[in-house]
PDB file of C-alpha atoms in Angstrom:
ATOM      1  CA  MET A   1     121.899  75.190 115.733  1.00 39.00           C
ATOM      2  CA  ASN A   2     119.996  78.303 114.764  1.00 47.00           C
ATOM      3  CA  THR A   3     118.295  76.881 111.769  1.00 50.00           C
ATOM      4  CA  ARG A   4     114.900  78.303 110.484  1.00 49.00           C
ATOM      5  CA  HIS A   5     112.963  75.203 110.670  1.00 48.00           C
ATOM      6  CA  ASP A   6     113.037  75.162 114.586  1.00 72.00           C
ATOM      7  CA  THR A   7     109.867  75.484 115.433  1.00 82.00           C
ATOM      8  CA  TRP A   8     106.500  74.182 114.143  1.00 86.00           C
ATOM      9  CA  LEU A   9     105.517  78.225 114.090  1.00 87.00           C
ATOM     10  CA  SER A  10     108.489  78.729 111.486  1.00 85.00           C
ATOM     11  CA  ARG A  11     107.978  74.991 109.642  1.00 89.00           C
ATOM     12  CA  ALA A  12     104.463  76.199 109.215  1.00 91.00           C
ATOM     13  CA  SER A  13     105.448  79.567 108.005  1.00 91.00           C
ATOM     14  CA  HIS A  14     107.998  77.563 105.295  1.00 92.00           C
ATOM     15  CA  GLY A  15     104.766  75.319 104.493  1.00 93.00           C
ATOM     16  CA  LEU A  16     102.388  78.465 103.790  1.00 95.00           C
ATOM     17  CA  ALA A  17     105.522  80.151 101.970  1.00 94.00           C
ATOM     18  CA  ARG A  18     105.742  77.137  99.575  1.00 96.00           C
ATOM     19  CA  VAL A  19     101.718  77.296  98.704  1.00 96.00           C
ATOM     20  CA  GLU A  20     101.927  81.046  97.874  1.00 96.00           C
ATOM     21  CA  GLN A  21     104.764  80.376  95.440  1.00 96.00           C
ATOM     22  CA  PHE A  22     102.949  77.805  93.921  1.00 97.00           C
ATOM     23  CA  LEU A  23      99.768  79.680  93.818  1.00 96.00           C
ATOM     24  CA  CYS A  24     102.045  82.751  92.307  1.00 96.00           C
ATOM     25  CA  SER A  25     103.153  79.839  89.727  1.00 96.00           C
ATOM     26  CA  LEU A  26      99.667  78.693  88.913  1.00 97.00           C
ATOM     27  CA  LEU A  27      98.543  82.500  88.223  1.00 96.00           C
ATOM     28  CA  ILE A  28     101.616  83.507  86.132  1.00 96.00           C
ATOM     29  CA  ALA A  29     101.045  80.578  83.844  1.00 97.00           C
ATOM     30  CA  ALA A  30      96.997  81.675  84.037  1.00 96.00           C
ATOM     31  CA  PHE A  31      98.299  85.230  83.089  1.00 96.00           C
ATOM     32  CA  GLY A  32     100.527  84.319  80.098  1.00 96.00           C
ATOM     33  CA  VAL A  33      97.649  81.183  79.052  1.00 96.00           C
ATOM     34  CA  LEU A  34      95.030  83.935  79.054  1.00 96.00           C
ATOM     35  CA  LEU A  35      97.409  86.697  77.071  1.00 95.00           C
ATOM     36  CA  ILE A  36      98.315  84.081  74.403  1.00 96.00           C
ATOM     37  CA  VAL A  37      94.724  83.078  73.769  1.00 96.00           C
ATOM     38  CA  ASN A  38      93.329  86.862  73.894  1.00 95.00           C
ATOM     39  CA  VAL A  39      96.191  87.539  71.250  1.00 95.00           C
ATOM     40  CA  PHE A  40      95.065  84.266  69.093  1.00 95.00           C
ATOM     41  CA  ALA A  41      91.441  85.197  69.542  1.00 94.00           C
ATOM     42  CA  ARG A  42      91.921  88.771  68.551  1.00 93.00           C
ATOM     43  CA  TYR A  43      93.676  88.497  65.599  1.00 93.00           C
ATOM     44  CA  VAL A  44      93.437  85.107  64.250  1.00 93.00           C
ATOM     45  CA  LEU A  45      89.856  84.652  65.115  1.00 93.00           C
ATOM     46  CA  ASN A  46      88.913  87.848  64.864  1.00 90.00           C
ATOM     47  CA  SER A  47      86.970  87.621  68.152  1.00 91.00           C
ATOM     48  CA  PRO A  48      88.848  89.381  71.382  1.00 90.00           C
ATOM     49  CA  LEU A  49      87.820  87.865  74.956  1.00 92.00           C
ATOM     50  CA  TYR A  50      85.917  90.504  76.203  1.00 90.00           C
ATOM     51  CA  PHE A  51      87.145  89.766  80.061  1.00 92.00           C
ATOM     52  CA  ALA A  52      90.856  89.067  79.461  1.00 92.00           C
ATOM     53  CA  ASN A  53      92.157  92.198  80.316  1.00 92.00           C
ATOM     54  CA  GLU A  54      89.549  92.816  83.463  1.00 93.00           C
ATOM     55  CA  LEU A  55      90.781  88.853  84.666  1.00 94.00           C
ATOM     56  CA  ALA A  56      94.611  90.103  83.915  1.00 95.00           C
ATOM     57  CA  VAL A  57      94.409  92.654  86.550  1.00 95.00           C
ATOM     58  CA  TYR A  58      93.047  90.672  89.036  1.00 95.00           C
ATOM     59  CA  ILE A  59      95.729  88.112  88.006  1.00 96.00           C
ATOM     60  CA  LEU A  60      98.474  90.817  88.431  1.00 96.00           C
ATOM     61  CA  ILE A  61      97.420  92.041  91.756  1.00 96.00           C
ATOM     62  CA  TRP A  62      96.682  88.775  93.516  1.00 96.00           C
ATOM     63  CA  MET A  63     100.342  87.682  92.318  1.00 96.00           C
ATOM     64  CA  ALA A  64     101.557  90.923  93.772  1.00 96.00           C
ATOM     65  CA  PHE A  65     100.145  90.659  97.207  1.00 96.00           C
ATOM     66  CA  LEU A  66     101.437  87.076  97.211  1.00 96.00           C
ATOM     67  CA  ALA A  67     104.779  87.862  96.446  1.00 95.00           C
ATOM     68  CA  ILE A  68     104.918  90.403  98.617  1.00 94.00           C
ATOM     69  CA  SER A  69     104.323  88.070 101.816  1.00 95.00           C
ATOM     70  CA  ILE A  70     106.659  85.697 100.113  1.00 95.00           C
ATOM     71  CA  THR A  71     109.100  88.091 100.037  1.00 93.00           C
ATOM     72  CA  ILE A  72     108.432  88.983 104.062  1.00 91.00           C
ATOM     73  CA  HIS A  73     108.746  85.554 105.074  1.00 91.00           C
ATOM     74  CA  HIS A  74     112.305  85.442 103.439  1.00 89.00           C
ATOM     75  CA  ASP A  75     112.932  88.591 105.429  1.00 83.00           C
ATOM     76  CA  GLN A  76     113.682  90.132 101.905  1.00 83.00           C
ATOM     77  CA  HIS A  77     111.497  93.037 101.747  1.00 76.00           C
ATOM     78  CA  VAL A  78     112.558  96.666 101.332  1.00 74.00           C
ATOM     79  CA  ARG A  79     114.468  98.244 103.955  1.00 71.00           C
ATOM     80  CA  LEU A  80     116.389 101.886 104.151  1.00 70.00           C
ATOM     81  CA  THR A  81     119.525 100.945 106.179  1.00 73.00           C
ATOM     82  CA  MET A  82     121.625 103.330 105.399  1.00 74.00           C
ATOM     83  CA  LEU A  83     121.183 105.448 108.207  1.00 78.00           C
ATOM     84  CA  VAL A  84     120.303 102.217 110.431  1.00 77.00           C
ATOM     85  CA  GLY A  85     123.663 101.026 109.319  1.00 78.00           C
ATOM     86  CA  LEU A  86     125.458 103.503 111.228  1.00 83.00           C
ATOM     87  CA  LEU A  87     124.627 102.925 114.380  1.00 83.00           C
ATOM     88  CA  PRO A  88     126.388 100.812 116.750  1.00 86.00           C
ATOM     89  CA  ALA A  89     124.695  97.101 116.988  1.00 84.00           C
ATOM     90  CA  PRO A  90     122.559  97.435 119.700  1.00 84.00           C
ATOM     91  CA  ALA A  91     120.799 100.265 118.451  1.00 83.00           C
ATOM     92  CA  GLN A  92     120.709  98.450 114.796  1.00 82.00           C
ATOM     93  CA  ARG A  93     118.406  95.552 116.706  1.00 81.00           C
ATOM     94  CA  VAL A  94     116.502  98.250 118.689  1.00 83.00           C
ATOM     95  CA  CYS A  95     115.672  99.757 114.997  1.00 82.00           C
ATOM     96  CA  TYR A  96     114.948  96.251 113.357  1.00 83.00           C
ATOM     97  CA  TRP A  97     112.269  95.062 116.651  1.00 84.00           C
ATOM     98  CA  LEU A  98     110.384  98.818 115.991  1.00 86.00           C
ATOM     99  CA  THR A  99     110.040  98.150 112.278  1.00 86.00           C
ATOM    100  CA  GLU A 100     108.728  94.656 112.771  1.00 86.00           C
ATOM    101  CA  LEU A 101     106.507  96.048 115.496  1.00 90.00           C
ATOM    102  CA  VAL A 102     105.592  98.832 113.141  1.00 91.00           C
ATOM    103  CA  CYS A 103     104.935  96.256 109.996  1.00 91.00           C
ATOM    104  CA  LEU A 104     102.765  94.047 112.212  1.00 94.00           C
ATOM    105  CA  THR A 105     100.203  97.156 113.254  1.00 96.00           C
ATOM    106  CA  ILE A 106     100.022  98.024 110.051  1.00 96.00           C
ATOM    107  CA  LEU A 107      99.164  94.714 108.664  1.00 96.00           C
ATOM    108  CA  ALA A 108      96.776  94.134 111.696  1.00 97.00           C
ATOM    109  CA  VAL A 109      94.991  97.622 111.523  1.00 97.00           C
ATOM    110  CA  THR A 110      94.633  96.661 107.657  1.00 96.00           C
ATOM    111  CA  LEU A 111      93.393  93.589 108.229  1.00 97.00           C
ATOM    112  CA  TRP A 112      90.815  94.756 110.496  1.00 97.00           C
ATOM    113  CA  TYR A 113      89.534  97.358 108.029  1.00 96.00           C
ATOM    114  CA  SER A 114      89.912  95.514 104.794  1.00 95.00           C
ATOM    115  CA  ILE A 115      87.563  92.610 106.630  1.00 95.00           C
ATOM    116  CA  SER A 116      85.357  95.328 107.210  1.00 94.00           C
ATOM    117  CA  TRP A 117      85.542  97.137 104.128  1.00 93.00           C
ATOM    118  CA  LEU A 118      84.635  93.115 102.530  1.00 93.00           C
ATOM    119  CA  ARG A 119      81.239  93.060 104.781  1.00 92.00           C
ATOM    120  CA  SER A 120      80.186  96.720 103.839  1.00 91.00           C
ATOM    121  CA  PRO A 121      77.537  96.615 101.150  1.00 90.00           C
ATOM    122  CA  SER A 122      78.757  98.308  98.495  1.00 88.00           C
ATOM    123  CA  VAL A 123      81.662  96.132  98.178  1.00 88.00           C
ATOM    124  CA  ALA A 124      78.940  93.345  98.511  1.00 83.00           C
ATOM    125  CA  PHE A 125      76.964  94.617  95.107  1.00 88.00           C
ATOM    126  CA  ASP A 126      80.132  95.797  93.171  1.00 88.00           C
ATOM    127  CA  ILE A 127      80.554  92.927  90.205  1.00 89.00           C
ATOM    128  CA  ALA A 128      83.151  92.791  87.778  1.00 88.00           C
ATOM    129  CA  ILE A 129      81.624  94.381  84.617  1.00 88.00           C
ATOM    130  CA  THR A 130      82.902  92.258  81.823  1.00 89.00           C
ATOM    131  CA  LEU A 131      83.498  88.816  84.345  1.00 89.00           C
ATOM    132  CA  ASP A 132      79.743  89.089  85.795  1.00 87.00           C
ATOM    133  CA  TRP A 133      81.518  88.122  89.342  1.00 90.00           C
ATOM    134  CA  PRO A 134      80.949  89.663  92.080  1.00 90.00           C
ATOM    135  CA  LYS A 135      84.222  91.890  93.028  1.00 91.00           C
ATOM    136  CA  TRP A 136      84.720  90.461  96.660  1.00 91.00           C
ATOM    137  CA  HIS A 137      86.034  87.352  95.772  1.00 90.00           C
ATOM    138  CA  PHE A 138      88.862  89.463  93.942  1.00 93.00           C
ATOM    139  CA  TYR A 139      88.967  91.530  97.282  1.00 94.00           C
ATOM    140  CA  LEU A 140      89.676  88.736  99.509  1.00 94.00           C
ATOM    141  CA  ILE A 141      93.522  88.934  98.447  1.00 95.00           C
ATOM    142  CA  VAL A 142      93.831  91.858 100.964  1.00 96.00           C
ATOM    143  CA  PRO A 143      93.060  90.278 104.205  1.00 97.00           C
ATOM    144  CA  ILE A 144      94.528  87.108 102.891  1.00 96.00           C
ATOM    145  CA  PHE A 145      97.803  89.190 102.009  1.00 96.00           C
ATOM    146  CA  CYS A 146      97.459  90.568 105.961  1.00 96.00           C
ATOM    147  CA  ALA A 147      97.262  87.390 107.425  1.00 97.00           C
ATOM    148  CA  THR A 148      99.845  85.622 105.876  1.00 96.00           C
ATOM    149  CA  SER A 149     102.200  88.013 106.048  1.00 95.00           C
ATOM    150  CA  ILE A 150     101.645  88.756 110.132  1.00 96.00           C
ATOM    151  CA  PHE A 151     101.642  85.002 110.280  1.00 95.00           C
ATOM    152  CA  HIS A 152     105.201  85.019 108.571  1.00 94.00           C
ATOM    153  CA  LEU A 153     106.489  87.887 110.688  1.00 92.00           C
ATOM    154  CA  ILE A 154     105.456  86.191 113.912  1.00 92.00           C
ATOM    155  CA  ALA A 155     106.745  83.302 112.940  1.00 90.00           C
ATOM    156  CA  ARG A 156     110.244  84.373 112.418  1.00 84.00           C
ATOM    157  CA  LEU A 157     110.451  86.538 115.531  1.00 82.00           C
ATOM    158  CA  PRO A 158     111.389  83.537 117.634  1.00 75.00           C
ATOM    159  CA  ASP A 159     114.448  82.760 115.192  1.00 68.00           C
ATOM    160  CA  ARG A 160     115.231  86.493 115.243  1.00 64.00           C
ATOM    161  CA  SER A 161     114.998  86.664 118.769  1.00 60.00           C
ATOM    162  CA  ARG A 162     117.364  84.020 119.334  1.00 57.00           C
ATOM    163  CA  THR A 163     119.810  85.364 116.566  1.00 53.00           C
ATOM    164  CA  VAL A 164     119.299  88.860 118.139  1.00 51.00           C
ATOM    165  CA  PHE A 165     120.346  87.566 121.791  1.00 47.00           C
ATOM    166  CA  THR A 166     123.010  85.396 121.008  1.00 50.00           C
ATOM    167  CA  LEU A 167     124.689  88.282 118.976  1.00 49.00           C
ATOM    168  CA  ALA A 168     124.131  90.416 122.326  1.00 47.00           C
ATOM    169  CA  SER A 169     125.680  87.728 124.203  1.00 48.00           C
ATOM    170  CA  ASP A 170     128.335  87.282 121.934  1.00 52.00           C
ATOM    171  CA  GLU A 171     129.226  90.974 121.914  1.00 51.00           C
ATOM    172  CA  GLU A 172     129.555  91.430 125.491  1.00 48.00           C
TER     173      GLU A 172
END
């Protein structure tokens, strides 16, 4: 009876992943439209959108961070499992928990420092040159990514705990 949607936390994580997926879809569409319009403006109207390249870069950055958060939700992020796969099952579970704790720690520290960085005067006055917008709007993806990834990791820990400890008791 172990499903991914047992707890309110895992249901919330699933809902958040769906929102992230929707935002990625919107950004992909916006990226495509922006590039098509810019090509049309450049080669047909002979008047390119001067801000298109800069905005396209920010769109790609946001898409990448959102996509990484989604992969963390689905527990599909890249792992090096060759050596861990050679270990006995209990040692594999210990390695899994250690990597989860390391990921949580790195994300928490990055969240802390990214918030401090966003509040610094150097970021407050940084302007996107061709867009003439404050860059802190674009930089918000870093703490958003850290917070959503931490949430996804914490949300899956109860499900993973049941699975790990159920497997451990079945092996005995």
